[in-house]
Amino acid sequence: MINGLDFLWNKIKLGDEKAFNSLITELFPCLCNFAQRILNNLSESEETVEDVFIHLWQNKERINLKGSIKSYLYQSVHNLAINKLEHFKTLKFQPNITTSQEEWKQIHHTFITDDAFIQMFEANETENIILRAMEELPEKCREIFHLSRFENLSNKEISDQLNLSQNTVRVQIFRAITFLKDFLNNTSRKKTHSL
Amino acid sequence: MQEDFIIPEEISQLIVDFLNGSLQEEEIKKLSRWIAESKEHEKQFNAFKAIWLMSGKSIETSAENSEIALGKINQKLGNNNIRQLQPFWRFWRIAASWLIFFVIGGVASGLFMNQPAQVKINPEILTKITAPLGSISVVDLPDGTKVWLNAGSKITYNDSYGKLKREVQLTGEAYFDVITNKHMPFIVETSDIMVKALGTKFNVKAYPDEKTITATLEEGKIEVLSLLTPDSKEPIILKPSEMVTYYKQDKMSMISDKKTTKEKPVKETDKDDKLEMIPNIKTELVTSWKDETWIIESEPLGKLAPVLERRFNMEITFESDEIMNYKFNGRIQNETIEQILTAIELSAPIQYRFEKNRIILSANKMRKERYDQFTN
């Protein structure tokens, strides 16, 4: 299936600068949004996406896509963001990753951003569904998940703040994610994709 | 798909630690081995990761940012003749937006980090003044208006201040003593509300990590307007000793504060504007932070703690929630944090200890029993 973006990609491969600019204009916002959710820092995210586009242009002759251009770009942004995360000073609670660095990278890179994921990620309703699901979480569970995901607190910091054991914090976060996952699957079952 | 696939508890904890960045080094191998064990494990793990990514805070990148990025990308690719495609003026516009901000008297970074969408293209000179944590700053603005900045707060204004208009942006808390100028109102802009004055003395408190913004009038007259309020609506006009509280309500906090927002004393009819007027305020309780004698009156410890944190640049942690409700009165002059904590310890069944750079407050059970006997 060839869509508009893949058509642009074919022109880019031939050195069409206008097509390249159109691709950037089209995809820059959603790729930034994606990078932001990994890096939690807007300017770092924008820089990451810029670097991905620069790499794309410089290697346009060599790149042979298996899937769509969009999923290639998402995967590139994902991988580059992960590499940055590694050096990120603000990631205060990622302990000195030295010996296990390879494994750590490996775990991160197992993730594949295929078209199904992108479609779900970009759908406006996904965000609404997640917000709705969060409202249904038990209060403590929601509070803990909120602190973890949105306030960027580590398990330790949450357990200190709420006076709970770290294990309770972990169990509650896991419960929240499982609940969101099931909720999203049930809501979108009729639509094609499930996780 | 195996719906009923059960992840062992140990692994589920590793996944959580991984997702929020708390995974310990020795555990990385364990998780990686589990993922590699089977396709199903990998799939499960990826599903959790997907949910984690999807539930993150979404950020709107503006069209303007896309255009700036487009320029930067093409600039970096300068070796290619792609540059010829760029109209000349666009380069200047982009260059201008990056170069022409002078930042005076403060930390240079961070100002636009949070809100790059608001970077304006037209060149202007911004002045930014920050009071570091642990101290209060007094600032004279170009027109003679005096500003007391509480610890950790900042104000910014541009070079047209005092010439065309008098506008400042505030994050944190400040007390303003405004020079009268009937032709040019003095405007304080915060994240959610705007305060307009001609010549008065008032206090505005707008810390990003607090759920409310307040404006309190000591002398004269001010107008308070929520930035979300439609133009047609009249601003709230404050008389001396009145205070306005604005309840912030972003998408996320609405969810986590569902309970508290229901209980807040705003009438149902006022639902749209979240401004609440409170008359007969003892203004010295609100404004005394700037003076030598800082007065507190029946202030719950839970509210006092963040103020102390900023004033002394220390972190305060509660070991139990109940002690947050003890209320305190007092006058603080040049006391050290230790002296204040000792006073708290003496007047309530609370004990404190230092751990690294942190203060830990906990309940003193033995003394609590005696305390309860007295108070009942």
Coordinates of C-alpha atoms in Angstrom, one line a residue:
Chain A
M1 CA 0.0 0.0 0.0
I2 CA 1.5 3.3 -1.0
N3 CA 0.2 6.4 0.8
G4 CA 1.1 10.0 0.4
L5 CA 4.0 9.8 2.7
D6 CA 5.6 6.8 1.0
F7 CA 5.1 8.7 -2.3
L8 CA 7.1 11.6 -0.8
W9 CA 9.7 9.1 0.4
N10 CA 10.2 7.9 -3.2
K11 CA 10.7 11.4 -4.3
I12 CA 13.1 12.1 -1.4
K13 CA 15.2 9.1 -2.5
L14 CA 15.7 10.9 -5.8
G15 CA 16.9 14.0 -4.0
D16 CA 13.7 16.0 -4.1
E17 CA 14.2 18.7 -1.4
K18 CA 10.7 20.0 -1.6
A19 CA 9.3 16.5 -0.8
F20 CA 11.8 16.4 2.1
N21 CA 10.4 19.6 3.5
S22 CA 6.9 18.4 3.1
L23 CA 7.7 15.3 5.1
I24 CA 9.2 17.3 7.9
T25 CA 6.2 19.6 8.1
E26 CA 3.8 16.7 8.1
L27 CA 5.5 14.5 10.7
F28 CA 7.5 16.8 13.0
P29 CA 4.7 17.5 15.5
C30 CA 3.7 13.8 16.0
L31 CA 7.2 12.6 16.2
C32 CA 8.0 15.3 18.8
N33 CA 5.1 14.2 20.8
F34 CA 6.3 10.6 20.7
A35 CA 9.9 11.6 21.7
Q36 CA 8.5 13.7 24.5
R37 CA 6.9 10.7 26.1
I38 CA 10.3 9.0 26.3
L39 CA 12.5 11.9 27.2
N40 CA 10.1 14.1 29.1
N41 CA 11.8 17.2 27.8
L42 CA 10.5 19.2 24.9
S43 CA 13.7 20.8 23.6
E44 CA 15.6 17.4 23.8
S45 CA 12.7 15.9 22.0
E46 CA 12.7 18.4 19.2
E47 CA 16.4 18.0 18.8
T48 CA 16.1 14.2 18.6
V49 CA 13.5 14.5 15.8
E50 CA 15.7 17.0 13.9
D51 CA 18.6 14.6 14.1
V52 CA 16.5 11.8 12.7
F53 CA 15.5 13.9 9.7
I54 CA 19.1 14.9 9.1
H55 CA 20.2 11.3 9.2
L56 CA 17.3 10.4 6.8
W57 CA 18.4 13.0 4.3
Q58 CA 22.1 12.1 4.5
N59 CA 21.5 8.4 4.0
K60 CA 18.5 8.5 1.7
E61 CA 20.3 6.5 -1.0
R62 CA 21.2 3.7 1.4
I63 CA 18.0 3.3 3.3
N64 CA 15.8 0.5 2.1
L65 CA 12.5 0.4 3.9
K66 CA 10.7 -2.8 4.9
G67 CA 7.6 -1.0 6.2
S68 CA 6.3 2.5 5.8
I69 CA 8.4 5.6 6.1
K70 CA 6.4 6.6 9.0
S71 CA 7.1 3.5 11.1
Y72 CA 10.8 3.8 10.1
L73 CA 10.8 7.4 11.5
Y74 CA 9.0 6.4 14.6
Q75 CA 11.4 3.6 15.2
S76 CA 14.4 5.9 14.6
V77 CA 13.1 8.5 17.0
H78 CA 12.5 5.7 19.5
N79 CA 16.0 4.4 19.2
L80 CA 17.7 7.7 19.2
A81 CA 15.7 8.9 22.2
I82 CA 16.7 5.8 24.1
N83 CA 20.3 6.4 23.3
K84 CA 19.9 9.9 24.6
L85 CA 18.1 8.7 27.7
E86 CA 21.2 6.8 28.5
H87 CA 23.3 10.0 28.7
F88 CA 20.6 12.1 30.2
K89 CA 21.7 13.6 33.4
T90 CA 18.1 14.5 34.4
L91 CA 17.3 10.8 34.5
K92 CA 18.4 11.0 38.1
F93 CA 17.3 7.6 39.2
Q94 CA 18.8 5.5 36.5
P95 CA 21.7 4.1 38.5
N96 CA 25.2 3.9 37.0
I97 CA 24.6 1.7 34.1
T98 CA 27.9 0.3 33.2
T99 CA 28.3 -3.4 33.2
S100 CA 24.7 -4.0 32.3
Q101 CA 24.6 -1.3 29.7
E102 CA 24.2 -3.7 26.8
E103 CA 21.3 -5.5 28.4
W104 CA 19.7 -2.2 29.3
K105 CA 19.9 -1.1 25.7
Q106 CA 18.6 -4.4 24.5
I107 CA 15.5 -4.2 26.7
H108 CA 14.8 -0.8 25.4
H109 CA 15.3 -1.8 21.8
T110 CA 13.0 -4.8 21.8
F111 CA 10.2 -2.4 21.3
I112 CA 8.8 -2.2 17.7
T113 CA 6.9 0.8 16.5
D114 CA 4.9 -0.8 13.8
D115 CA 1.9 0.7 11.9
A116 CA -0.6 -0.8 14.3
F117 CA 1.2 0.9 17.3
I118 CA 1.4 4.2 15.5
Q119 CA -2.2 4.2 14.5
M120 CA -3.2 3.6 18.0
F121 CA -0.7 6.1 19.4
E122 CA -1.8 8.9 17.1
A123 CA -5.5 8.3 17.5
N124 CA -7.1 11.2 19.4
E125 CA -9.4 8.8 21.1
T126 CA -6.6 6.8 22.7
E127 CA -5.7 9.7 24.9
N128 CA -9.4 10.1 25.9
I129 CA -9.7 6.4 26.6
I130 CA -6.7 6.5 28.8
L131 CA -8.0 9.5 30.7
R132 CA -11.3 7.8 31.1
A133 CA -9.6 4.6 32.3
M134 CA -7.6 6.6 34.8
E135 CA -10.7 8.0 36.3
E136 CA -11.8 4.5 37.1
L137 CA -8.7 3.5 39.0
P138 CA -9.1 3.2 42.7
E139 CA -8.0 6.5 44.3
K140 CA -4.7 5.4 45.8
C141 CA -3.7 3.5 42.7
R142 CA -4.4 6.5 40.5
E143 CA -2.4 8.8 42.8
I144 CA 0.6 6.5 42.7
F145 CA 0.4 6.1 39.0
H146 CA 0.1 9.8 38.5
L147 CA 3.2 10.5 40.7
S148 CA 5.2 7.9 38.8
R149 CA 4.1 8.8 35.3
F150 CA 3.5 12.5 35.4
E151 CA 5.6 13.8 38.3
N152 CA 8.5 11.5 37.3
L153 CA 9.0 10.3 40.9
S154 CA 10.9 7.1 41.5
N155 CA 9.4 4.3 43.5
K156 CA 11.5 5.3 46.4
E157 CA 10.3 8.9 46.3
I158 CA 6.7 7.8 46.0
S159 CA 7.0 5.4 48.9
D160 CA 8.6 8.2 51.0
Q161 CA 6.0 10.7 50.1
L162 CA 3.0 8.5 50.7
N163 CA 4.5 6.6 53.5
L164 CA 4.0 3.2 51.8
S165 CA 6.4 0.4 51.2
Q166 CA 8.2 0.4 47.8
N167 CA 6.6 -3.0 47.1
T168 CA 3.1 -1.6 47.5
V169 CA 4.1 1.2 45.1
R170 CA 5.3 -1.3 42.5
V171 CA 2.2 -3.4 42.9
Q172 CA -0.1 -0.4 42.5
I173 CA 1.7 0.9 39.4
F174 CA 1.6 -2.6 37.8
R175 CA -2.1 -2.8 38.6
A176 CA -2.7 0.6 37.0
I177 CA -0.9 -0.3 33.8
T178 CA -2.6 -3.7 33.5
F179 CA -5.9 -2.0 34.0
L180 CA -5.2 0.6 31.3
K181 CA -4.1 -2.1 29.0
D182 CA -7.3 -4.1 29.5
F183 CA -9.4 -1.1 29.3
L184 CA -7.8 0.0 26.0
N185 CA -8.1 -3.5 24.6
N186 CA -11.7 -3.8 25.5
T187 CA -12.6 -0.4 24.1
S188 CA -10.8 -0.8 20.8
R189 CA -11.5 -4.5 20.3
K190 CA -14.1 -3.6 17.7
K191 CA -11.6 -1.5 15.9
T192 CA -8.9 -3.9 14.7
H193 CA -5.9 -3.6 17.0
S194 CA -5.2 -4.9 20.4
L195 CA -2.0 -4.9 22.3
Chain B
M1 CA -3.3 -14.0 22.0
Q2 CA -3.2 -15.5 25.5
E3 CA -5.5 -13.3 27.4
D4 CA -4.9 -15.1 30.7
F5 CA -1.2 -15.0 30.6
I6 CA 0.1 -14.4 34.1
I7 CA 3.3 -12.5 34.7
P8 CA 5.1 -13.7 37.8
E9 CA 5.1 -11.1 40.5
E10 CA 8.9 -10.8 40.6
I11 CA 8.9 -10.0 36.9
S12 CA 6.0 -7.6 37.1
Q13 CA 8.0 -5.6 39.7
L14 CA 11.0 -5.5 37.4
I15 CA 8.9 -4.2 34.6
V16 CA 7.5 -1.4 36.7
D17 CA 11.0 -0.5 37.9
F18 CA 12.2 -0.5 34.3
L19 CA 9.4 1.7 33.1
N20 CA 9.8 4.4 35.7
G21 CA 13.6 4.3 35.6
S22 CA 14.2 2.7 39.0
L23 CA 15.6 -0.6 37.8
Q24 CA 18.7 -1.5 39.7
E25 CA 21.8 -2.7 37.8
E26 CA 21.8 -6.2 39.1
E27 CA 18.2 -6.6 38.0
I28 CA 18.7 -5.6 34.4
K29 CA 20.0 -9.0 33.5
K30 CA 17.2 -10.8 35.1
L31 CA 14.6 -8.8 33.2
S32 CA 16.4 -9.1 29.9
R33 CA 16.7 -12.9 30.3
W34 CA 13.0 -13.2 31.0
I35 CA 12.1 -11.1 27.9
A36 CA 14.4 -13.3 25.7
E37 CA 12.8 -16.5 27.0
S38 CA 9.9 -16.5 24.7
K39 CA 8.0 -14.5 22.0
E40 CA 5.1 -14.3 24.4
H41 CA 7.2 -12.7 27.1
E42 CA 8.5 -10.2 24.6
K43 CA 5.0 -9.4 23.5
Q44 CA 3.7 -8.9 27.0
F45 CA 6.6 -6.6 27.8
N46 CA 6.1 -4.6 24.7
A47 CA 2.4 -4.2 25.5
F48 CA 3.3 -2.7 28.9
K49 CA 5.8 -0.4 27.3
A50 CA 3.2 0.7 24.7
I51 CA 0.7 1.6 27.5
W52 CA 3.4 3.5 29.3
L53 CA 4.3 5.5 26.3
M54 CA 0.7 6.2 25.4
S55 CA -0.3 7.4 28.8
G56 CA 2.5 10.0 28.9
K57 CA 1.8 13.7 28.9
S58 CA 1.1 14.8 25.4
I59 CA 2.7 18.0 24.2
E60 CA 1.5 20.1 21.3
T61 CA 4.3 21.3 19.1
S62 CA 3.2 24.4 17.4
A63 CA 3.4 25.0 13.7
E64 CA 5.9 27.7 14.4
N65 CA 8.2 25.2 16.1
S66 CA 7.9 22.9 13.1
E67 CA 9.0 25.7 10.9
I68 CA 11.9 26.6 13.1
A69 CA 12.9 23.0 13.1
L70 CA 12.7 22.9 9.3
G71 CA 15.0 25.8 9.2
K72 CA 17.5 24.2 11.6
I73 CA 17.5 20.9 9.8
N74 CA 18.2 22.6 6.5
Q75 CA 20.8 24.7 8.0
K76 CA 22.6 21.7 9.4
L77 CA 22.4 20.1 6.0
G78 CA 24.2 23.2 4.6
N79 CA 26.5 21.0 2.5
N80 CA 23.6 20.1 0.3
N81 CA 22.3 22.7 -2.0
I82 CA 19.1 22.5 -0.1
R83 CA 19.8 25.9 1.4
Q84 CA 19.0 27.5 -1.9
L85 CA 15.4 26.6 -1.3
Q86 CA 15.2 28.6 1.8
P87 CA 14.1 32.2 1.3
F88 CA 16.6 34.6 2.6
W89 CA 14.4 36.2 5.1
R90 CA 13.5 33.0 6.8
F91 CA 17.1 32.6 7.9
W92 CA 17.1 36.0 9.5
R93 CA 13.9 35.4 11.2
I94 CA 15.1 32.2 12.6
A95 CA 18.4 33.6 13.6
A96 CA 16.7 36.5 15.2
S97 CA 14.5 34.4 17.3
W98 CA 17.5 32.5 18.7
L99 CA 19.9 35.4 19.2
I100 CA 18.1 38.5 20.3
F101 CA 17.1 37.5 23.8
F102 CA 19.2 39.1 26.4
V103 CA 18.7 37.6 29.8
I104 CA 19.9 39.8 32.6
G105 CA 20.5 39.1 36.2
G106 CA 19.4 35.5 36.5
V107 CA 19.8 32.0 35.4
A108 CA 20.1 32.1 31.6
S109 CA 18.7 28.7 30.9
G110 CA 15.3 27.4 31.6
L111 CA 13.2 30.4 30.7
F112 CA 12.0 29.0 27.4
M113 CA 12.6 25.4 28.1
N114 CA 9.1 24.9 29.3
Q115 CA 7.3 27.0 26.9
P116 CA 9.2 27.2 23.6
A117 CA 5.9 27.7 21.9
Q118 CA 5.7 31.2 23.2
V119 CA 9.1 32.3 21.9
K120 CA 8.2 35.4 19.9
I121 CA 9.7 36.1 16.6
N122 CA 9.8 39.9 17.0
P123 CA 13.0 40.9 18.7
E124 CA 12.6 42.2 22.2
I125 CA 14.8 42.3 25.2
L126 CA 13.7 40.4 28.2
T127 CA 14.7 41.0 31.7
K128 CA 14.4 38.2 34.1
I129 CA 14.9 38.4 37.8
T130 CA 15.0 35.3 40.1
A131 CA 15.1 35.1 43.8
P132 CA 17.2 32.0 44.7
L133 CA 15.8 29.4 47.0
G134 CA 16.5 30.4 50.6
S135 CA 16.4 34.1 50.1
I136 CA 14.1 37.0 49.4
S137 CA 15.0 39.7 46.8
V138 CA 13.8 43.3 46.5
V139 CA 13.8 44.7 43.0
D140 CA 13.2 48.3 41.7
L141 CA 11.5 48.3 38.3
P142 CA 12.3 51.1 35.8
D143 CA 9.3 53.2 36.9
G144 CA 10.1 53.0 40.6
T145 CA 7.7 50.3 41.4
K146 CA 9.1 48.1 44.1
V147 CA 8.8 44.3 44.1
W148 CA 9.6 41.8 46.9
L149 CA 10.3 38.4 45.4
N150 CA 9.8 35.4 47.7
A151 CA 12.4 32.6 47.6
G152 CA 12.4 30.6 44.4
S153 CA 10.2 33.1 42.5
K154 CA 10.9 35.0 39.3
I155 CA 9.5 37.9 37.3
T156 CA 10.2 38.8 33.7
Y157 CA 9.4 42.0 31.7
N158 CA 10.5 43.3 28.4
D159 CA 12.1 46.5 27.3
S160 CA 8.9 48.3 26.6
Y161 CA 8.2 48.3 30.3
G162 CA 7.4 51.8 31.5
K163 CA 7.4 53.2 28.0
L164 CA 4.3 51.7 26.3
K165 CA 3.0 49.5 29.1
R166 CA 3.7 48.1 32.5
E167 CA 3.5 44.4 32.3
V168 CA 5.4 41.7 34.3
Q169 CA 5.1 37.9 34.3
L170 CA 5.3 36.2 37.6
T171 CA 6.1 32.7 38.7
G172 CA 6.0 32.2 42.4
E173 CA 5.1 34.8 45.0
A174 CA 5.7 38.5 45.0
Y175 CA 4.5 41.7 46.8
F176 CA 4.1 44.8 44.7
D177 CA 4.2 48.4 45.8
V178 CA 3.2 50.1 42.5
I179 CA 4.0 53.7 41.6
T180 CA 0.8 55.5 40.6
N181 CA 0.4 56.2 36.9
K182 CA -3.2 56.7 35.8
H183 CA -2.4 56.4 32.1
M184 CA -0.5 53.2 32.3
P185 CA -2.0 50.4 34.3
F186 CA 0.4 47.9 36.0
I187 CA -0.3 44.3 35.0
V188 CA 0.9 41.1 36.6
E189 CA 0.4 38.0 34.5
T190 CA 0.6 34.5 36.0
S191 CA -0.1 31.1 34.5
D192 CA -3.8 31.5 34.9
I193 CA -4.8 34.9 36.1
M194 CA -4.0 38.5 35.5
V195 CA -4.0 41.3 38.0
K196 CA -4.4 44.9 37.0
A197 CA -3.5 47.9 39.2
L198 CA -3.1 51.6 38.9
G199 CA -1.2 52.4 42.1
T200 CA -1.5 50.1 45.0
K201 CA 0.1 47.5 47.3
F202 CA -0.8 43.9 46.8
N203 CA 0.5 40.3 47.0
V204 CA 0.3 37.6 44.3
K205 CA 1.1 34.0 44.9
A206 CA 1.4 31.7 41.9
Y207 CA 3.7 28.8 42.5
P208 CA 3.5 26.2 39.6
D209 CA 3.4 23.3 42.1
E210 CA 0.5 24.7 44.1
K211 CA -3.1 24.1 43.2
T212 CA -4.3 27.7 43.7
I213 CA -3.2 31.2 42.7
T214 CA -4.1 34.0 45.1
A215 CA -4.1 37.8 44.9
T216 CA -4.5 39.8 48.1
L217 CA -5.0 43.6 48.2
E218 CA -3.5 45.7 51.0
E219 CA -4.1 49.2 49.8
G220 CA -5.9 50.8 46.8
K221 CA -7.7 48.9 44.2
I222 CA -7.0 46.0 41.8
E223 CA -8.8 44.1 39.1
V224 CA -8.4 40.3 38.8
L225 CA -9.2 38.4 35.6
S226 CA -8.8 34.7 34.8
L227 CA -7.0 34.3 31.5
L228 CA -9.7 31.8 30.5
T229 CA -12.5 34.2 31.1
P230 CA -14.2 35.5 27.9
D231 CA -13.6 39.2 27.2
S232 CA -17.2 40.0 27.8
K233 CA -17.0 39.1 31.5
E234 CA -16.3 41.8 34.0
P235 CA -13.1 41.4 36.1
I236 CA -13.4 41.0 39.9
I237 CA -12.6 44.2 41.6
L238 CA -10.9 43.9 45.0
K239 CA -11.1 46.4 47.9
P240 CA -8.4 46.4 50.6
S241 CA -8.2 43.3 52.8
E242 CA -9.9 41.2 50.2
M243 CA -8.4 38.1 48.5
V244 CA -9.1 36.2 45.4
T245 CA -8.3 32.5 45.0
Y246 CA -8.1 30.9 41.6
Y247 CA -8.4 27.1 41.5
K248 CA -6.2 25.6 38.8
Q249 CA -7.7 22.8 36.9
D250 CA -5.7 21.1 34.2
K251 CA -6.7 17.8 32.7
M252 CA -4.6 15.7 34.9
S253 CA -5.1 17.4 38.2
M254 CA -8.8 17.2 37.6
I255 CA -8.6 13.5 37.8
S256 CA -6.3 13.2 40.8
D257 CA -8.2 15.9 42.7
K258 CA -11.7 14.8 41.9
K259 CA -12.6 14.6 45.5
T260 CA -11.2 17.9 46.6
T261 CA -12.6 19.9 43.8
K262 CA -16.0 18.6 44.6
E263 CA -15.7 19.9 48.2
K264 CA -14.3 23.3 47.3
P265 CA -16.4 26.1 48.4
V266 CA -17.3 27.4 45.0
K267 CA -21.0 27.7 44.2
E268 CA -22.3 25.5 41.5
T269 CA -23.3 28.6 39.4
D270 CA -19.7 29.8 39.4
K271 CA -18.4 26.6 37.9
D272 CA -17.0 28.3 34.8
D273 CA -14.9 30.8 36.5
K274 CA -12.8 29.4 39.2
L275 CA -12.3 32.6 41.0
E276 CA -13.4 32.9 44.6
M277 CA -13.5 36.1 46.6
I278 CA -12.7 36.1 50.3
P279 CA -13.4 39.3 52.3
N280 CA -11.8 40.4 55.6
I281 CA -8.4 39.0 55.2
K282 CA -5.7 39.9 57.7
T283 CA -3.4 41.0 55.0
E284 CA -0.3 41.0 57.2
L285 CA -0.6 37.2 57.4
V286 CA -0.3 37.1 53.6
T287 CA 2.4 39.7 53.1
S288 CA 4.6 39.4 56.2
W289 CA 6.9 37.0 54.5
K290 CA 8.7 40.0 53.1
D291 CA 9.2 41.7 56.4
E292 CA 11.5 41.1 59.2
T293 CA 8.8 39.6 61.3
W294 CA 7.0 36.9 59.5
I295 CA 3.6 36.2 61.1
I296 CA 1.8 32.9 60.9
E297 CA -1.6 32.2 62.4
S298 CA -3.4 28.9 62.6
E299 CA -1.4 27.6 59.7
P300 CA -1.6 23.8 59.2
L301 CA 1.9 22.2 59.1
G302 CA 1.1 20.7 55.7
K303 CA 0.8 24.2 54.3
L304 CA 3.6 25.7 56.3
A305 CA 6.1 23.0 55.2
P306 CA 6.4 24.1 51.5
V307 CA 6.9 27.7 52.7
L308 CA 9.7 26.7 55.0
E309 CA 11.2 24.5 52.2
R310 CA 11.4 27.5 49.9
R311 CA 12.6 29.9 52.5
F312 CA 15.3 27.7 53.8
N313 CA 16.0 25.7 50.7
M314 CA 15.5 22.4 52.4
E315 CA 13.3 19.5 51.6
I316 CA 10.7 18.5 54.2
T317 CA 9.2 15.0 54.3
F318 CA 6.3 13.8 56.4
E319 CA 6.4 10.4 57.8
S320 CA 2.8 10.4 58.7
D321 CA -0.1 12.4 57.2
E322 CA -1.9 13.1 60.5
I323 CA 0.7 15.6 61.7
M324 CA 0.1 17.8 58.7
N325 CA -3.1 18.9 60.3
Y326 CA -1.5 20.5 63.4
K327 CA -1.9 24.2 63.3
F328 CA 0.6 26.8 64.3
N329 CA 0.8 30.4 65.4
G330 CA 4.0 32.4 65.6
R331 CA 6.3 35.2 64.7
I332 CA 9.5 34.4 63.0
Q333 CA 12.3 36.9 62.8
N334 CA 15.8 35.8 62.2
E335 CA 15.3 32.3 63.6
T336 CA 17.2 29.5 61.9
I337 CA 15.4 26.4 60.6
E338 CA 16.6 24.4 63.6
Q339 CA 15.0 27.0 66.0
I340 CA 11.7 26.9 64.1
L341 CA 11.7 23.1 64.1
T342 CA 12.5 23.0 67.8
A343 CA 9.6 25.3 68.4
I344 CA 7.3 23.0 66.4
E345 CA 8.6 20.0 68.4
L346 CA 7.9 21.7 71.7
S347 CA 4.4 22.8 70.9
A348 CA 3.1 19.6 69.2
P349 CA 3.7 15.9 69.5
I350 CA 6.1 16.0 66.5
Q351 CA 9.7 15.2 66.2
Y352 CA 12.2 16.1 63.5
R353 CA 15.5 14.7 62.3
F354 CA 17.9 15.5 59.5
E355 CA 18.7 13.0 56.9
K356 CA 21.3 14.3 54.5
N357 CA 19.8 17.5 53.2
R358 CA 16.3 16.6 54.2
I359 CA 14.1 17.2 57.2
I360 CA 11.9 14.3 58.3
L361 CA 8.9 15.1 60.5
S362 CA 7.2 12.3 62.3
A363 CA 4.7 11.8 65.1
N364 CA 5.9 11.4 68.6
K365 CA 3.6 8.7 69.9
M366 CA 4.5 9.0 73.6
R367 CA 3.9 12.7 73.7
K368 CA 0.8 12.4 71.5
E369 CA -1.1 10.6 74.3
R370 CA -0.3 13.4 76.7
Y371 CA -1.1 16.0 74.2
D372 CA -4.5 14.5 73.5
Q373 CA -5.2 14.5 77.2
F374 CA -4.6 18.2 77.4
T375 CA -6.5 19.1 74.3
N376 CA -9.6 17.1 75.1

